[in-house]
Short mmCIF file of C-alpha atoms in Angstrom, two decimals:
data_model
loop_
_atom_site.label_atom_id
_atom_site.label_comp_id
_atom_site.label_asym_id
_atom_site.label_seq_id
_atom_site.Cartn_x
_atom_site.Cartn_y
_atom_site.Cartn_z
CA MET N 155 47.93 95.16 73.33
CA LYS N 156 48.56 97.49 70.31
CA PRO N 157 49.87 96.06 66.15
CA ALA N 158 53.44 96.34 66.08
CA ARG N 159 53.19 97.29 63.11
CA ILE N 160 51.73 101.10 62.10
CA ASP N 161 51.63 103.44 59.32
CA LYS N 162 52.73 106.67 60.56
CA LYS N 163 56.18 106.47 60.53
CA ILE N 164 58.60 108.42 63.66
CA GLN N 165 61.28 110.72 63.28
CA MET N 166 64.35 109.32 64.99
CA PRO N 167 66.65 111.93 66.55
CA VAL N 168 69.96 113.27 65.34
CA SER N 169 71.53 112.89 68.00
CA TRP N 170 71.42 112.64 71.25
CA SER N 171 71.92 116.38 71.97
CA ASP N 172 68.35 116.31 70.59
CA ILE N 173 66.27 114.74 73.71
CA PRO N 174 65.58 116.04 76.83
CA PHE N 175 68.59 114.28 79.39
CA GLY N 176 69.63 112.20 76.12
CA GLU N 177 73.30 113.07 77.24
CA GLN N 178 73.01 111.19 80.45
CA TYR N 179 70.80 108.23 78.83
CA GLN N 180 73.76 107.54 76.50
CA GLN N 181 76.58 107.82 79.40
CA ALA N 182 74.01 105.25 81.50
CA LEU N 183 74.02 102.33 78.18
CA GLU N 184 77.66 103.39 77.78
CA ASN N 185 77.69 102.14 81.26
CA GLN N 186 75.48 99.30 80.78
CA LEU N 187 77.17 97.97 77.69
CA ARG N 188 80.87 98.10 78.48
CA PRO N 189 81.15 94.89 80.83
CA TRP N 190 79.68 92.80 76.71
CA TRP N 191 82.01 95.08 74.26
CA PRO N 192 84.87 92.68 75.30
CA LYS N 193 83.08 89.81 74.52
CA MET N 194 81.78 89.89 71.07
CA PHE N 195 84.79 88.15 68.99
CA GLY N 196 84.19 88.72 65.21
CA PHE N 197 85.01 91.11 62.13
CA HIS N 198 81.66 92.94 61.71
CA LEU N 199 80.01 95.32 63.79
CA LEU N 200 76.73 96.67 62.21
CA LYS N 201 75.50 99.97 64.65
CA LEU N 202 72.33 100.78 62.72
CA GLY N 203 70.70 104.36 63.04
CA HIS N 204 71.02 107.60 64.59
CA LEU N 205 71.74 106.63 68.24
CA SER N 206 73.67 103.55 67.80
CA THR N 207 76.35 105.86 65.91
CA GLU N 208 77.07 108.09 68.90
CA ILE N 209 77.91 105.19 71.27
CA HIS N 210 81.69 104.56 71.98
CA THR N 211 82.60 100.78 70.96
CA GLU N 212 86.07 101.36 71.35
CA GLU N 213 86.42 98.66 73.65
CA CYS N 214 85.06 95.80 71.37
CA LEU N 215 87.77 93.94 70.05
CA ILE N 216 85.81 93.43 66.31
CA SER N 217 87.98 95.58 64.48
CA HIS N 218 85.66 96.30 61.52
CA GLN N 219 83.24 99.23 63.27
CA PHE N 220 80.52 101.05 60.22
CA ASN N 221 77.31 102.83 60.87
CA VAL N 222 74.32 102.03 58.67
CA GLY N 223 71.42 104.84 58.36
CA GLU N 224 69.46 107.27 55.87
CA ASN N 225 70.31 110.72 55.38
CA ASP N 226 73.56 111.91 57.40
CA PRO N 227 76.55 112.20 56.99
CA ARG N 228 78.16 110.08 59.24
CA PHE N 229 77.15 106.96 58.07
CA ASN N 230 79.08 105.13 56.19
CA LEU N 231 76.61 104.08 54.42
CA ILE N 232 73.55 104.83 53.62
CA ALA N 233 70.86 102.51 53.71
CA GLN N 234 66.88 101.73 55.35
CA PRO N 235 67.41 99.95 58.21
CA ASP N 236 64.74 97.77 57.71
CA ALA N 237 66.59 97.06 53.91
CA LEU N 238 69.82 96.89 54.66
CA PRO N 239 72.46 96.09 51.70
CA PHE N 240 74.33 93.23 52.89
CA THR N 241 74.11 88.89 52.26
CA ALA N 242 73.24 86.68 54.72
CA LYS N 243 75.17 86.00 57.72
CA SER N 244 77.42 88.39 56.72
CA ILE N 245 77.17 90.37 60.27
CA ASP N 246 79.22 88.83 63.76
CA ALA N 247 76.98 91.94 66.29
CA CYS N 248 74.64 94.10 65.49
CA LEU N 249 73.87 97.72 67.56
CA VAL N 250 70.53 98.34 68.13
CA SER N 251 70.04 101.36 70.09
CA HIS N 252 66.54 102.62 69.97
CA CYS N 253 65.69 101.62 66.57
CA LEU N 254 62.75 99.82 67.30
CA ALA N 255 61.10 102.95 68.96
CA TYR N 256 61.09 104.80 65.74
CA SER N 257 60.23 101.48 63.06
CA HIS N 258 57.02 101.71 61.78
CA ASP N 259 57.42 97.78 61.05
CA PRO N 260 59.70 96.70 64.69
CA HIS N 261 59.11 93.09 63.22
CA TRP N 262 60.42 93.64 59.90
CA LEU N 263 63.70 95.55 61.15
CA LEU N 264 64.84 92.69 63.31
CA ARG N 265 64.17 90.29 61.01
CA GLU N 266 66.00 92.29 58.78
CA VAL N 267 68.74 91.94 61.06
CA ASP N 268 68.60 88.39 61.75
CA ARG N 269 69.25 88.04 58.31
CA VAL N 270 72.41 89.71 58.07
CA LEU N 271 73.74 87.71 61.18
CA ILE N 272 76.07 85.19 61.69
CA ASP N 273 74.87 82.09 63.69
CA ASP N 274 75.92 83.22 67.21
CA GLY N 275 76.22 86.07 66.30
CA TRP N 276 75.37 89.59 68.88
CA LEU N 277 72.19 91.76 68.97
CA ILE N 278 72.49 94.00 71.13
CA ILE N 279 68.47 96.39 71.58
CA THR N 280 67.85 100.01 73.48
CA GLY N 281 64.91 101.08 74.17
CA PHE N 282 62.56 103.32 76.84
CA ASN N 283 61.37 101.61 79.49
CA PRO N 284 57.08 102.36 79.67
CA PHE N 285 56.62 101.75 83.17
CA SER N 286 58.83 104.77 83.91
CA LEU N 287 59.68 108.12 85.07
CA ALA N 288 59.36 108.41 81.01
CA GLY N 289 56.61 106.37 80.61
CA LEU N 290 54.59 108.52 82.87
CA ALA N 291 55.00 111.62 80.70
CA LYS N 292 53.96 110.01 77.47
CA LEU N 293 50.31 109.74 79.17
CA VAL N 294 50.89 113.48 79.54
CA PRO N 295 49.01 115.18 76.44
CA VAL N 296 51.46 118.67 75.73
CA LEU N 297 54.60 116.27 75.65
CA ARG N 298 53.42 113.36 73.33
CA LYS N 299 54.20 114.78 70.65
CA ARG N 300 57.55 115.88 71.46
CA GLN N 301 60.81 113.78 71.53
CA PRO N 302 61.21 111.39 72.68
CA TYR N 303 57.51 110.57 74.10
CA CYS N 304 56.54 110.84 70.31
CA SER N 305 58.33 107.36 69.05
CA ARG N 306 57.63 103.91 71.48
CA PHE N 307 57.98 101.87 74.35
CA PHE N 308 57.42 98.49 73.69
CA PRO N 309 57.56 96.72 76.89
CA SER N 310 60.78 93.69 77.53
CA VAL N 311 58.22 90.73 78.35
CA ARG N 312 56.87 91.36 74.17
CA VAL N 313 61.01 92.15 72.08
CA PHE N 314 61.02 89.38 74.35
CA ASP N 315 58.62 87.42 72.32
CA TRP N 316 59.88 88.94 69.08
CA LEU N 317 63.63 87.29 69.89
CA SER N 318 62.05 84.27 70.82
CA LEU N 319 60.07 83.39 67.49
CA LEU N 320 63.76 84.64 65.35
CA ASN N 321 65.54 81.19 68.12
CA TYR N 322 67.39 84.50 70.07
CA GLU N 323 68.59 83.31 73.75
CA VAL N 324 69.13 86.33 75.77
CA LEU N 325 71.65 86.98 78.11
CA TYR N 326 71.11 90.07 79.96
CA HIS N 327 68.36 92.09 80.36
CA ARG N 328 68.51 95.51 82.44
CA ASN N 329 65.75 98.48 82.86
CA CYS N 330 68.24 101.20 84.28
CA HIS N 331 68.73 105.20 84.66
CA VAL N 332 65.43 105.57 86.87
CA ILE N 333 65.41 109.60 87.08
CA PRO N 334 66.68 111.28 83.66
CA TRP N 335 68.14 114.63 85.31
CA MET N 336 70.26 112.59 87.00
CA SER N 337 73.70 111.25 86.50
CA PRO N 338 74.23 107.99 86.13
CA GLN N 339 76.51 107.93 88.44
CA ARG N 340 74.20 108.20 91.28
CA TRP N 341 73.66 105.61 93.53
CA ILE N 342 69.55 105.67 92.40
CA ASN N 343 70.49 105.14 88.68
CA LYS N 344 73.36 102.80 89.47
CA SER N 345 71.26 100.33 91.38
CA GLY N 346 67.49 100.83 90.51
CA GLY N 347 65.59 98.43 89.09
CA GLY N 348 62.41 97.60 86.67
CA ILE N 349 61.79 101.12 86.69
CA GLY N 350 64.26 102.63 84.81
CA VAL N 351 63.52 104.33 81.75
CA LEU N 352 66.25 102.36 79.54
CA SER N 353 66.10 99.20 78.76
CA VAL N 354 69.05 97.23 77.85
CA ILE N 355 68.83 93.47 75.79
CA VAL N 356 71.50 91.20 75.15
CA ALA N 357 70.80 88.32 72.82
CA ARG N 358 72.68 85.41 71.06
CA LYS N 359 71.14 84.61 68.02
CA ARG N 360 71.22 80.39 67.83
CA THR N 361 70.55 78.46 65.64
CA TYR N 362 68.19 74.62 66.28
CA PRO N 363 66.84 72.05 64.32
CA LEU N 364 63.58 72.14 62.87
CA THR N 365 63.53 68.10 63.43
CA PRO N 366 65.88 66.98 65.80
CA THR N 367 67.69 63.74 64.54
CA PRO N 368 69.01 61.70 66.53
CA LEU N 369 71.37 59.15 65.18
CA LYS N 370 70.08 55.57 65.52
CA PHE N 371 72.47 52.16 65.16
CA LYS N 372 70.81 49.38 63.65
CA GLN N 373 72.39 46.09 65.41
CA PRO N 374 72.74 42.66 63.27
CA LYS N 375 70.45 40.57 63.54
CA MET N 376 71.30 36.60 64.44
CA LYS N 377 69.18 34.24 64.02
CA ILE N 378 68.28 32.03 66.86
CA GLY N 379 69.58 28.56 65.56
CA THR N 380 72.33 30.65 65.35
CA ALA N 381 73.21 31.97 68.39
CA LEU N 382 71.90 28.02 70.23
CA GLY N 383 74.84 25.83 67.58
CA ALA N 384 77.26 28.81 69.05
CA ALA N 385 76.08 28.96 72.89
CA LYS N 386 76.93 24.72 72.26
CA GLU N 387 80.53 25.54 71.24
CA LEU N 388 81.60 27.59 74.13
CA SER N 389 79.79 25.47 76.60
CA LYS N 390 82.36 22.42 75.18
CA ARG N 391 85.51 24.85 75.14
CA THR N 392 84.71 25.85 78.11
CA LYS N 393 84.30 22.45 80.04
CA LYS N 394 87.04 21.04 81.88
CA PRO N 395 88.22 17.57 80.90
CA SER N 396 86.82 15.21 83.69
CA ALA N 397 90.16 12.89 85.83
#
């Protein structure tokens, strides 16, 4: 298994339209996430990176939704994704659309997102599935330097391991959109299973105590002599008088 951190930086596309079949990918992701937005509550929804910016989140009940990234006038705040200028536990939900695929250190990126998320906060991660048609195209030398095949395709199981180390509970996972050039509404793209090009993960941050500390109730100790005396007194009181 290749290490997660690399020295080379991969340039993220500015828009979904810069990726072949990108508009179909965007629509497929929006279809997958639509049922989850009404379940999220809070004050702040962070959309991290160029591709997250274009995902429609109008159905989310979180009122303050803003974009963070580098070198794009569409961003509400210009900052590096791996050095977010927010205090700890100040964000209620975070959309990380394909950021891991273009990050040179996905571990650090997830730790930074975890730092700013509140307890029980929502984390939505999307990426490319290596076990798909796009994963096969990545093996072609001619395509390796082009978008999106120049990015990194992490298996979902590996992302699950990273999330478990940070105490996240995965609530939903699906690989969708099997055939990239077809509409997301086609039957095979709606019902396709593990070979879908896109991976969608919805997780929540859980906080568990490092050392369980169950409550201990101390019972008062009673001396043997005191107990015997109390038993004799109770016997005298309950003894019936003779006729």
